[in-house]
Amino acid sequence: MTDSSIPPSGGPIRATSEAPVSFRYYDFVMASFVAILLLSNIIGAAKLTFVDVAWWPEGWWPAPDGVFVYGAGTLFFPLGYVIGDILTEIYGFARARRVIWTGFAAMIFLAFMSYVVVALPAFEGWSCAASGFDAEGPLTMRGDAEGPPGAICQQTYESVFGSTWRIVVASIVAFWAGEFVNSYVMARMKVWTKGKALWTRTIGSTVVGQGVDSLIFYPVAFLGIWTTEAVITVMVTNWLLKVVWEAALTPGTYFVVDRLKRAEGVDLYDTDTDFSPFSSREHRGGV
């Protein structure tokens, strides 16, 4: 299939709007995307950290004292958007859509299993660092903790893996919407730019996609629990840090995209793609 918006092919890479039957590395990219998505929710979501920007003007919003507070997951959650950009750039929106739905299902399963495991009764003899007990026998309990070691360990476990229904819903919905917007913008901009200036669409799609993600997640999860000012401040700070992090990873994105395009032998353009997130078709009016 040819299209005037697709630039002429060069070398061993064939510019096309029709994907080949199979790809060599698509499953590896999918696995990387889902792994980073789950890890960012397991490891990074439960911890707040900060960075002190000495040169930040005093009194300026959103960090009047120059201290930017953000979730630790911000360090690697944007990697999911980088891989999402790579998926769309190389494999097209239709295949990126399959990966997003796979990640969506994985997040629901993770939330369900976390709920089940947290709800299970804790054995009183369960020992952990927080309880101050070990398998060899009781030691001095740490801090002011009281009760059997199993109860103390359960509280610690819940603080890390337990989440309110609002945070769970906000996380899943924000991911779904943000990733689809990111992929859509990425695919459309590739056609508009005729495959040139990759950095404009990787950063541009992240600005919009992460914006949608943040606009959904923070209000749904924390509005009414935090002050409105705190929700807006954290929302903007995290969005800004994610976009900056994405921009910093641009050279790596260029390298991976170039290598994968050469390995797959195609450069896919979404000129006739069905962009509905609920469709299983690759092309409009197609099968």
PDB file of C-alpha atoms in Angstrom:
ATOM      1  CA  MET A   1       0.000   0.000   0.000  1.00  0.00           C
ATOM      2  CA  THR A   2       1.339   3.450  -0.888  1.00  0.00           C
ATOM      3  CA  ASP A   3       0.435   6.836   0.524  1.00  0.00           C
ATOM      4  CA  SER A   4       1.652  10.341  -0.280  1.00  0.00           C
ATOM      5  CA  SER A   5       2.265  10.979   3.433  1.00  0.00           C
ATOM      6  CA  ILE A   6       4.770   8.110   3.615  1.00  0.00           C
ATOM      7  CA  PRO A   7       8.314   9.106   2.618  1.00  0.00           C
ATOM      8  CA  PRO A   8      10.157   6.940   0.084  1.00  0.00           C
ATOM      9  CA  SER A   9      11.979   3.923   1.477  1.00  0.00           C
ATOM     10  CA  GLY A  10      15.706   3.951   1.880  1.00  0.00           C
ATOM     11  CA  GLY A  11      18.137   1.073   2.279  1.00  0.00           C
ATOM     12  CA  PRO A  12      16.937  -2.155   3.896  1.00  0.00           C
ATOM     13  CA  ILE A  13      14.028  -0.497   5.710  1.00  0.00           C
ATOM     14  CA  ARG A  14      10.699  -0.527   3.872  1.00  0.00           C
ATOM     15  CA  ALA A  15       8.306   2.350   4.622  1.00  0.00           C
ATOM     16  CA  THR A  16       4.750   0.982   4.741  1.00  0.00           C
ATOM     17  CA  SER A  17       1.349   1.247   6.410  1.00  0.00           C
ATOM     18  CA  GLU A  18       0.877  -2.534   6.433  1.00  0.00           C
ATOM     19  CA  ALA A  19       2.590  -4.531   9.165  1.00  0.00           C
ATOM     20  CA  PRO A  20       4.281  -7.837   8.318  1.00  0.00           C
ATOM     21  CA  VAL A  21       2.778 -11.042   9.635  1.00  0.00           C
ATOM     22  CA  SER A  22       5.264 -11.317  12.488  1.00  0.00           C
ATOM     23  CA  PHE A  23       7.967  -9.312  14.211  1.00  0.00           C
ATOM     24  CA  ARG A  24      11.209 -10.559  15.728  1.00  0.00           C
ATOM     25  CA  TYR A  25      11.267  -8.486  18.924  1.00  0.00           C
ATOM     26  CA  TYR A  26       7.676  -7.405  19.512  1.00  0.00           C
ATOM     27  CA  ASP A  27       7.117  -9.879  22.372  1.00  0.00           C
ATOM     28  CA  PHE A  28      10.290  -8.719  24.151  1.00  0.00           C
ATOM     29  CA  VAL A  29       9.203  -5.089  23.955  1.00  0.00           C
ATOM     30  CA  MET A  30       5.751  -6.050  25.274  1.00  0.00           C
ATOM     31  CA  ALA A  31       7.290  -7.954  28.194  1.00  0.00           C
ATOM     32  CA  SER A  32       9.528  -4.989  29.042  1.00  0.00           C
ATOM     33  CA  PHE A  33       6.565  -2.624  28.998  1.00  0.00           C
ATOM     34  CA  VAL A  34       4.435  -4.756  31.332  1.00  0.00           C
ATOM     35  CA  ALA A  35       7.372  -5.453  33.674  1.00  0.00           C
ATOM     36  CA  ILE A  36       8.187  -1.762  34.095  1.00  0.00           C
ATOM     37  CA  LEU A  37       4.514  -0.922  34.556  1.00  0.00           C
ATOM     38  CA  LEU A  38       4.065  -3.441  37.371  1.00  0.00           C
ATOM     39  CA  LEU A  39       7.374  -2.615  39.037  1.00  0.00           C
ATOM     40  CA  SER A  40       6.586   1.095  39.049  1.00  0.00           C
ATOM     41  CA  ASN A  41       3.347   0.352  40.881  1.00  0.00           C
ATOM     42  CA  ILE A  42       4.898  -2.136  43.336  1.00  0.00           C
ATOM     43  CA  ILE A  43       8.235  -0.519  44.159  1.00  0.00           C
ATOM     44  CA  GLY A  44       7.826   3.172  43.488  1.00  0.00           C
ATOM     45  CA  ALA A  45       4.229   3.944  44.399  1.00  0.00           C
ATOM     46  CA  ALA A  46       4.625   3.567  48.170  1.00  0.00           C
ATOM     47  CA  LYS A  47       7.537   5.944  48.675  1.00  0.00           C
ATOM     48  CA  LEU A  48       7.770   9.714  48.512  1.00  0.00           C
ATOM     49  CA  THR A  49      11.192  11.225  47.994  1.00  0.00           C
ATOM     50  CA  PHE A  50      12.535  14.673  47.111  1.00  0.00           C
ATOM     51  CA  VAL A  51      15.189  16.577  45.234  1.00  0.00           C
ATOM     52  CA  ASP A  52      16.597  19.883  46.475  1.00  0.00           C
ATOM     53  CA  VAL A  53      17.163  22.242  43.526  1.00  0.00           C
ATOM     54  CA  ALA A  54      19.563  24.858  44.838  1.00  0.00           C
ATOM     55  CA  TRP A  55      19.159  27.222  41.889  1.00  0.00           C
ATOM     56  CA  TRP A  56      15.323  27.254  42.037  1.00  0.00           C
ATOM     57  CA  PRO A  57      14.132  30.854  42.770  1.00  0.00           C
ATOM     58  CA  GLU A  58      12.927  31.229  46.349  1.00  0.00           C
ATOM     59  CA  GLY A  59       9.182  31.495  46.677  1.00  0.00           C
ATOM     60  CA  TRP A  60       8.452  30.205  43.167  1.00  0.00           C
ATOM     61  CA  TRP A  61       5.646  27.687  42.729  1.00  0.00           C
ATOM     62  CA  PRO A  62       5.482  24.710  42.854  1.00  0.00           C
ATOM     63  CA  ALA A  63       8.511  24.487  45.210  1.00  0.00           C
ATOM     64  CA  PRO A  64       8.838  27.741  47.195  1.00  0.00           C
ATOM     65  CA  ASP A  65      11.798  26.350  49.168  1.00  0.00           C
ATOM     66  CA  GLY A  66      13.384  24.618  46.167  1.00  0.00           C
ATOM     67  CA  VAL A  67      12.450  21.129  47.388  1.00  0.00           C
ATOM     68  CA  PHE A  68      10.517  19.073  44.832  1.00  0.00           C
ATOM     69  CA  VAL A  69       8.601  16.181  46.391  1.00  0.00           C
ATOM     70  CA  TYR A  70       7.690  13.304  44.080  1.00  0.00           C
ATOM     71  CA  GLY A  71       6.849   9.628  44.083  1.00  0.00           C
ATOM     72  CA  ALA A  72       9.862   7.330  43.716  1.00  0.00           C
ATOM     73  CA  GLY A  73       8.090   5.614  40.827  1.00  0.00           C
ATOM     74  CA  THR A  74       8.706   8.763  38.774  1.00  0.00           C
ATOM     75  CA  LEU A  75      12.285   7.551  38.331  1.00  0.00           C
ATOM     76  CA  PHE A  76      11.265   4.626  36.151  1.00  0.00           C
ATOM     77  CA  PHE A  77       7.538   4.956  35.396  1.00  0.00           C
ATOM     78  CA  PRO A  78       8.358   7.261  32.427  1.00  0.00           C
ATOM     79  CA  LEU A  79      10.331   4.336  30.985  1.00  0.00           C
ATOM     80  CA  GLY A  80       6.916   2.810  30.291  1.00  0.00           C
ATOM     81  CA  TYR A  81       6.081   5.818  28.139  1.00  0.00           C
ATOM     82  CA  VAL A  82       9.443   5.524  26.380  1.00  0.00           C
ATOM     83  CA  ILE A  83       8.688   1.889  25.546  1.00  0.00           C
ATOM     84  CA  GLY A  84       5.158   2.920  24.566  1.00  0.00           C
ATOM     85  CA  ASP A  85       6.667   5.425  22.128  1.00  0.00           C
ATOM     86  CA  ILE A  86       8.973   2.735  20.736  1.00  0.00           C
ATOM     87  CA  LEU A  87       6.036   0.346  20.346  1.00  0.00           C
ATOM     88  CA  THR A  88       3.978   2.857  18.391  1.00  0.00           C
ATOM     89  CA  GLU A  89       6.905   4.137  16.332  1.00  0.00           C
ATOM     90  CA  ILE A  90       7.999   0.701  15.177  1.00  0.00           C
ATOM     91  CA  TYR A  91       4.982  -1.583  15.472  1.00  0.00           C
ATOM     92  CA  GLY A  92       2.118   0.861  14.978  1.00  0.00           C
ATOM     93  CA  PHE A  93      -0.901   1.876  17.043  1.00  0.00           C
ATOM     94  CA  ALA A  94      -2.790  -1.404  16.612  1.00  0.00           C
ATOM     95  CA  ARG A  95      -0.047  -3.473  18.205  1.00  0.00           C
ATOM     96  CA  ALA A  96       0.618  -0.840  20.857  1.00  0.00           C
ATOM     97  CA  ARG A  97      -3.104  -1.076  21.666  1.00  0.00           C
ATOM     98  CA  ARG A  98      -2.727  -4.799  22.395  1.00  0.00           C
ATOM     99  CA  VAL A  99       0.170  -4.082  24.748  1.00  0.00           C
ATOM    100  CA  ILE A 100      -1.774  -1.361  26.587  1.00  0.00           C
ATOM    101  CA  TRP A 101      -4.693  -3.734  27.144  1.00  0.00           C
ATOM    102  CA  THR A 102      -2.239  -6.395  28.333  1.00  0.00           C
ATOM    103  CA  GLY A 103      -0.781  -3.941  30.833  1.00  0.00           C
ATOM    104  CA  PHE A 104      -4.288  -2.891  31.880  1.00  0.00           C
ATOM    105  CA  ALA A 105      -5.234  -6.507  32.612  1.00  0.00           C
ATOM    106  CA  ALA A 106      -1.943  -7.063  34.466  1.00  0.00           C
ATOM    107  CA  MET A 107      -2.618  -4.031  36.686  1.00  0.00           C
ATOM    108  CA  ILE A 108      -6.101  -5.285  37.543  1.00  0.00           C
ATOM    109  CA  PHE A 109      -4.692  -8.708  38.413  1.00  0.00           C
ATOM    110  CA  LEU A 110      -1.962  -7.079  40.523  1.00  0.00           C
ATOM    111  CA  ALA A 111      -4.540  -4.997  42.405  1.00  0.00           C
ATOM    112  CA  PHE A 112      -6.733  -8.049  43.019  1.00  0.00           C
ATOM    113  CA  MET A 113      -3.885 -10.243  44.232  1.00  0.00           C
ATOM    114  CA  SER A 114      -2.560  -7.447  46.461  1.00  0.00           C
ATOM    115  CA  TYR A 115      -6.002  -7.151  48.047  1.00  0.00           C
ATOM    116  CA  VAL A 116      -6.245 -10.918  48.610  1.00  0.00           C
ATOM    117  CA  VAL A 117      -2.746 -11.272  50.070  1.00  0.00           C
ATOM    118  CA  VAL A 118      -3.119  -8.251  52.360  1.00  0.00           C
ATOM    119  CA  ALA A 119      -6.497  -9.565  53.573  1.00  0.00           C
ATOM    120  CA  LEU A 120      -5.111 -12.975  54.526  1.00  0.00           C
ATOM    121  CA  PRO A 121      -4.688 -13.375  58.308  1.00  0.00           C
ATOM    122  CA  ALA A 122      -1.130 -12.996  59.550  1.00  0.00           C
ATOM    123  CA  PHE A 123       0.497 -15.817  61.515  1.00  0.00           C
ATOM    124  CA  GLU A 124       1.472 -14.543  64.967  1.00  0.00           C
ATOM    125  CA  GLY A 125       4.953 -16.025  64.646  1.00  0.00           C
ATOM    126  CA  TRP A 126       5.663 -14.250  61.373  1.00  0.00           C
ATOM    127  CA  SER A 127       8.944 -12.411  61.889  1.00  0.00           C
ATOM    128  CA  CYS A 128      10.325  -9.472  59.974  1.00  0.00           C
ATOM    129  CA  ALA A 129      12.662  -6.515  60.433  1.00  0.00           C
ATOM    130  CA  ALA A 130       9.848  -4.268  61.677  1.00  0.00           C
ATOM    131  CA  SER A 131       8.858  -6.660  64.469  1.00  0.00           C
ATOM    132  CA  GLY A 132      12.348  -7.008  65.868  1.00  0.00           C
ATOM    133  CA  PHE A 133      11.962 -10.792  66.020  1.00  0.00           C
ATOM    134  CA  ASP A 134      13.764 -13.453  64.035  1.00  0.00           C
ATOM    135  CA  ALA A 135      13.521 -17.183  63.552  1.00  0.00           C
ATOM    136  CA  GLU A 136      16.025 -17.862  66.341  1.00  0.00           C
ATOM    137  CA  GLY A 137      13.834 -16.300  69.023  1.00  0.00           C
ATOM    138  CA  PRO A 138      12.522 -12.974  70.338  1.00  0.00           C
ATOM    139  CA  LEU A 139      14.737  -9.921  70.283  1.00  0.00           C
ATOM    140  CA  THR A 140      14.137  -6.454  71.629  1.00  0.00           C
ATOM    141  CA  MET A 141      11.168  -4.951  69.814  1.00  0.00           C
ATOM    142  CA  ARG A 142      11.920  -1.807  67.885  1.00  0.00           C
ATOM    143  CA  GLY A 143      10.488   1.566  68.739  1.00  0.00           C
ATOM    144  CA  ASP A 144       7.147   1.645  70.488  1.00  0.00           C
ATOM    145  CA  ALA A 145       5.718  -1.303  68.545  1.00  0.00           C
ATOM    146  CA  GLU A 146       3.450  -3.520  70.607  1.00  0.00           C
ATOM    147  CA  GLY A 147       1.757  -6.850  69.993  1.00  0.00           C
ATOM    148  CA  PRO A 148       2.820 -10.143  68.437  1.00  0.00           C
ATOM    149  CA  PRO A 149       5.412  -9.911  65.665  1.00  0.00           C
ATOM    150  CA  GLY A 150       2.935 -11.159  63.076  1.00  0.00           C
ATOM    151  CA  ALA A 151       0.599  -8.202  63.721  1.00  0.00           C
ATOM    152  CA  ILE A 152       3.467  -5.734  63.443  1.00  0.00           C
ATOM    153  CA  CYS A 153       4.659  -7.305  60.202  1.00  0.00           C
ATOM    154  CA  GLN A 154       1.099  -7.205  58.861  1.00  0.00           C
ATOM    155  CA  GLN A 155       0.875  -3.459  59.505  1.00  0.00           C
ATOM    156  CA  THR A 156       4.167  -2.912  57.714  1.00  0.00           C
ATOM    157  CA  TYR A 157       3.064  -5.097  54.811  1.00  0.00           C
ATOM    158  CA  GLU A 158      -0.213  -3.196  54.494  1.00  0.00           C
ATOM    159  CA  SER A 159       1.602   0.145  54.478  1.00  0.00           C
ATOM    160  CA  VAL A 160       3.555  -0.973  51.400  1.00  0.00           C
ATOM    161  CA  PHE A 161       1.139  -3.156  49.439  1.00  0.00           C
ATOM    162  CA  GLY A 162      -2.240  -2.016  50.709  1.00  0.00           C
ATOM    163  CA  SER A 163      -3.998   0.738  48.777  1.00  0.00           C
ATOM    164  CA  THR A 164      -7.378   2.381  49.033  1.00  0.00           C
ATOM    165  CA  TRP A 165      -9.896   1.721  46.281  1.00  0.00           C
ATOM    166  CA  ARG A 166      -9.489   5.321  45.102  1.00  0.00           C
ATOM    167  CA  ILE A 167      -5.771   4.954  44.480  1.00  0.00           C
ATOM    168  CA  VAL A 168      -6.239   1.614  42.725  1.00  0.00           C
ATOM    169  CA  VAL A 169      -8.987   2.935  40.445  1.00  0.00           C
ATOM    170  CA  ALA A 170      -7.101   6.167  39.792  1.00  0.00           C
ATOM    171  CA  SER A 171      -3.912   4.311  38.884  1.00  0.00           C
ATOM    172  CA  ILE A 172      -5.588   1.882  36.487  1.00  0.00           C
ATOM    173  CA  VAL A 173      -7.807   4.435  34.741  1.00  0.00           C
ATOM    174  CA  ALA A 174      -5.040   7.053  34.494  1.00  0.00           C
ATOM    175  CA  PHE A 175      -2.653   4.517  32.970  1.00  0.00           C
ATOM    176  CA  TRP A 176      -5.241   3.350  30.422  1.00  0.00           C
ATOM    177  CA  ALA A 177      -6.207   6.845  29.293  1.00  0.00           C
ATOM    178  CA  GLY A 178      -2.695   8.291  29.354  1.00  0.00           C
ATOM    179  CA  GLU A 179      -1.137   5.465  27.384  1.00  0.00           C
ATOM    180  CA  PHE A 180      -3.804   5.504  24.684  1.00  0.00           C
ATOM    181  CA  VAL A 181      -3.512   9.271  24.292  1.00  0.00           C
ATOM    182  CA  ASN A 182       0.279   8.968  24.180  1.00  0.00           C
ATOM    183  CA  SER A 183       0.144   6.282  21.484  1.00  0.00           C
ATOM    184  CA  TYR A 184      -2.474   8.151  19.437  1.00  0.00           C
ATOM    185  CA  VAL A 185      -0.497  11.410  19.433  1.00  0.00           C
ATOM    186  CA  MET A 186       2.693   9.520  18.620  1.00  0.00           C
ATOM    187  CA  ALA A 187       1.111   7.739  15.638  1.00  0.00           C
ATOM    188  CA  ARG A 188      -0.582  10.857  14.263  1.00  0.00           C
ATOM    189  CA  MET A 189       2.543  12.994  14.588  1.00  0.00           C
ATOM    190  CA  LYS A 190       4.616  10.382  12.762  1.00  0.00           C
ATOM    191  CA  VAL A 191       2.349  10.692   9.736  1.00  0.00           C
ATOM    192  CA  TRP A 192       2.247  14.497   9.980  1.00  0.00           C
ATOM    193  CA  THR A 193       6.043  14.766  10.192  1.00  0.00           C
ATOM    194  CA  LYS A 194       6.570  12.024   7.580  1.00  0.00           C
ATOM    195  CA  GLY A 195       8.764  10.141  10.022  1.00  0.00           C
ATOM    196  CA  LYS A 196      11.161  13.028  10.627  1.00  0.00           C
ATOM    197  CA  ALA A 197      12.125  14.683  13.928  1.00  0.00           C
ATOM    198  CA  LEU A 198      11.442  11.714  16.195  1.00  0.00           C
ATOM    199  CA  TRP A 199      12.132  13.848  19.276  1.00  0.00           C
ATOM    200  CA  THR A 200       9.148  16.106  18.557  1.00  0.00           C
ATOM    201  CA  ARG A 201       6.682  13.237  18.769  1.00  0.00           C
ATOM    202  CA  THR A 202       8.322  11.354  21.664  1.00  0.00           C
ATOM    203  CA  ILE A 203       8.340  14.482  23.815  1.00  0.00           C
ATOM    204  CA  GLY A 204       5.076  15.870  22.417  1.00  0.00           C
ATOM    205  CA  SER A 205       3.162  12.641  23.000  1.00  0.00           C
ATOM    206  CA  THR A 206       4.563  12.407  26.526  1.00  0.00           C
ATOM    207  CA  VAL A 207       3.536  15.977  27.346  1.00  0.00           C
ATOM    208  CA  VAL A 208      -0.050  15.160  26.376  1.00  0.00           C
ATOM    209  CA  GLY A 209      -0.163  11.548  27.592  1.00  0.00           C
ATOM    210  CA  GLN A 210       1.441  12.240  30.965  1.00  0.00           C
ATOM    211  CA  GLY A 211      -0.770  15.312  31.278  1.00  0.00           C
ATOM    212  CA  VAL A 212      -3.893  13.166  30.907  1.00  0.00           C
ATOM    213  CA  ASP A 213      -2.448  10.583  33.296  1.00  0.00           C
ATOM    214  CA  SER A 214      -1.729  13.181  35.990  1.00  0.00           C
ATOM    215  CA  LEU A 215      -5.035  15.030  35.514  1.00  0.00           C
ATOM    216  CA  ILE A 216      -6.887  11.788  36.212  1.00  0.00           C
ATOM    217  CA  PHE A 217      -4.718  10.134  38.864  1.00  0.00           C
ATOM    218  CA  TYR A 218      -4.108  12.844  41.460  1.00  0.00           C
ATOM    219  CA  PRO A 219      -7.622  14.304  41.705  1.00  0.00           C
ATOM    220  CA  VAL A 220      -9.289  10.872  41.726  1.00  0.00           C
ATOM    221  CA  ALA A 221      -6.827   9.460  44.273  1.00  0.00           C
ATOM    222  CA  PHE A 222      -6.296  12.392  46.631  1.00  0.00           C
ATOM    223  CA  LEU A 223      -8.782  15.242  46.135  1.00  0.00           C
ATOM    224  CA  GLY A 224     -10.634  15.638  49.428  1.00  0.00           C
ATOM    225  CA  ILE A 225      -7.824  13.834  51.302  1.00  0.00           C
ATOM    226  CA  TRP A 226      -5.115  16.352  50.462  1.00  0.00           C
ATOM    227  CA  THR A 227      -5.781  20.059  50.092  1.00  0.00           C
ATOM    228  CA  THR A 228      -6.608  21.206  46.579  1.00  0.00           C
ATOM    229  CA  GLU A 229      -3.377  23.192  46.533  1.00  0.00           C
ATOM    230  CA  ALA A 230      -1.351  20.101  47.476  1.00  0.00           C
ATOM    231  CA  VAL A 231      -3.046  18.001  44.773  1.00  0.00           C
ATOM    232  CA  ILE A 232      -2.328  20.614  42.101  1.00  0.00           C
ATOM    233  CA  THR A 233       1.266  21.117  43.271  1.00  0.00           C
ATOM    234  CA  VAL A 234       2.145  17.413  43.313  1.00  0.00           C
ATOM    235  CA  MET A 235       0.290  16.852  40.036  1.00  0.00           C
ATOM    236  CA  VAL A 236       2.214  19.567  38.206  1.00  0.00           C
ATOM    237  CA  THR A 237       5.553  18.674  39.801  1.00  0.00           C
ATOM    238  CA  ASN A 238       5.298  15.003  38.893  1.00  0.00           C
ATOM    239  CA  TRP A 239       4.096  15.790  35.362  1.00  0.00           C
ATOM    240  CA  LEU A 240       7.009  18.173  34.846  1.00  0.00           C
ATOM    241  CA  LEU A 241       9.573  15.706  36.191  1.00  0.00           C
ATOM    242  CA  LYS A 242       8.232  12.914  33.979  1.00  0.00           C
ATOM    243  CA  VAL A 243       8.413  15.097  30.867  1.00  0.00           C
ATOM    244  CA  VAL A 244      11.954  16.244  31.702  1.00  0.00           C
ATOM    245  CA  TRP A 245      12.988  12.630  32.332  1.00  0.00           C
ATOM    246  CA  GLU A 246      11.468  11.586  29.006  1.00  0.00           C
ATOM    247  CA  ALA A 247      13.371  14.357  27.218  1.00  0.00           C
ATOM    248  CA  ALA A 248      16.617  13.288  28.902  1.00  0.00           C
ATOM    249  CA  LEU A 249      16.099   9.738  27.613  1.00  0.00           C
ATOM    250  CA  THR A 250      15.676  10.921  24.004  1.00  0.00           C
ATOM    251  CA  PRO A 251      19.189   9.851  22.858  1.00  0.00           C
ATOM    252  CA  GLY A 252      18.541   6.349  24.180  1.00  0.00           C
ATOM    253  CA  THR A 253      15.161   6.293  22.448  1.00  0.00           C
ATOM    254  CA  TYR A 254      16.802   7.224  19.143  1.00  0.00           C
ATOM    255  CA  PHE A 255      19.345   4.419  19.531  1.00  0.00           C
ATOM    256  CA  VAL A 256      16.752   1.737  20.366  1.00  0.00           C
ATOM    257  CA  VAL A 257      14.355   2.851  17.607  1.00  0.00           C
ATOM    258  CA  ASP A 258      17.102   2.812  15.001  1.00  0.00           C
ATOM    259  CA  ARG A 259      18.341  -0.641  16.013  1.00  0.00           C
ATOM    260  CA  LEU A 260      14.854  -2.153  16.168  1.00  0.00           C
ATOM    261  CA  LYS A 261      13.796  -0.685  12.834  1.00  0.00           C
ATOM    262  CA  ARG A 262      16.831  -2.200  11.198  1.00  0.00           C
ATOM    263  CA  ALA A 263      16.274  -5.524  12.936  1.00  0.00           C
ATOM    264  CA  GLU A 264      12.575  -5.664  11.959  1.00  0.00           C
ATOM    265  CA  GLY A 265      13.178  -4.268   8.472  1.00  0.00           C
ATOM    266  CA  VAL A 266      10.085  -2.018   8.400  1.00  0.00           C
ATOM    267  CA  ASP A 267       9.031   1.505   9.275  1.00  0.00           C
ATOM    268  CA  LEU A 268       5.296   1.362   9.988  1.00  0.00           C
ATOM    269  CA  TYR A 269       2.957   4.334   9.393  1.00  0.00           C
ATOM    270  CA  ASP A 270      -0.614   4.521  10.730  1.00  0.00           C
ATOM    271  CA  THR A 271      -2.191   6.040   7.624  1.00  0.00           C
ATOM    272  CA  ASP A 272      -5.250   3.780   7.585  1.00  0.00           C
ATOM    273  CA  THR A 273      -5.447   2.625  11.196  1.00  0.00           C
ATOM    274  CA  ASP A 274      -8.560   2.099  13.283  1.00  0.00           C
ATOM    275  CA  PHE A 275      -7.694   4.241  16.323  1.00  0.00           C
ATOM    276  CA  SER A 276     -10.552   3.096  18.545  1.00  0.00           C
ATOM    277  CA  PRO A 277      -9.081   1.737  21.800  1.00  0.00           C
ATOM    278  CA  PHE A 278     -11.835  -0.897  21.843  1.00  0.00           C
ATOM    279  CA  SER A 279     -11.304  -2.227  18.324  1.00  0.00           C
ATOM    280  CA  SER A 280      -9.431  -5.400  17.399  1.00  0.00           C
ATOM    281  CA  ARG A 281      -9.053  -4.313  13.790  1.00  0.00           C
ATOM    282  CA  GLU A 282      -5.798  -2.912  12.467  1.00  0.00           C
ATOM    283  CA  HIS A 283      -7.280  -0.873   9.625  1.00  0.00           C
ATOM    284  CA  ARG A 284     -10.443   1.160   9.212  1.00  0.00           C
ATOM    285  CA  GLY A 285     -13.043  -1.071   7.657  1.00  0.00           C
ATOM    286  CA  GLY A 286     -10.593  -3.962   7.741  1.00  0.00           C
ATOM    287  CA  VAL A 287     -10.384  -7.174   9.691  1.00  0.00           C
TER     288      VAL A 287
END
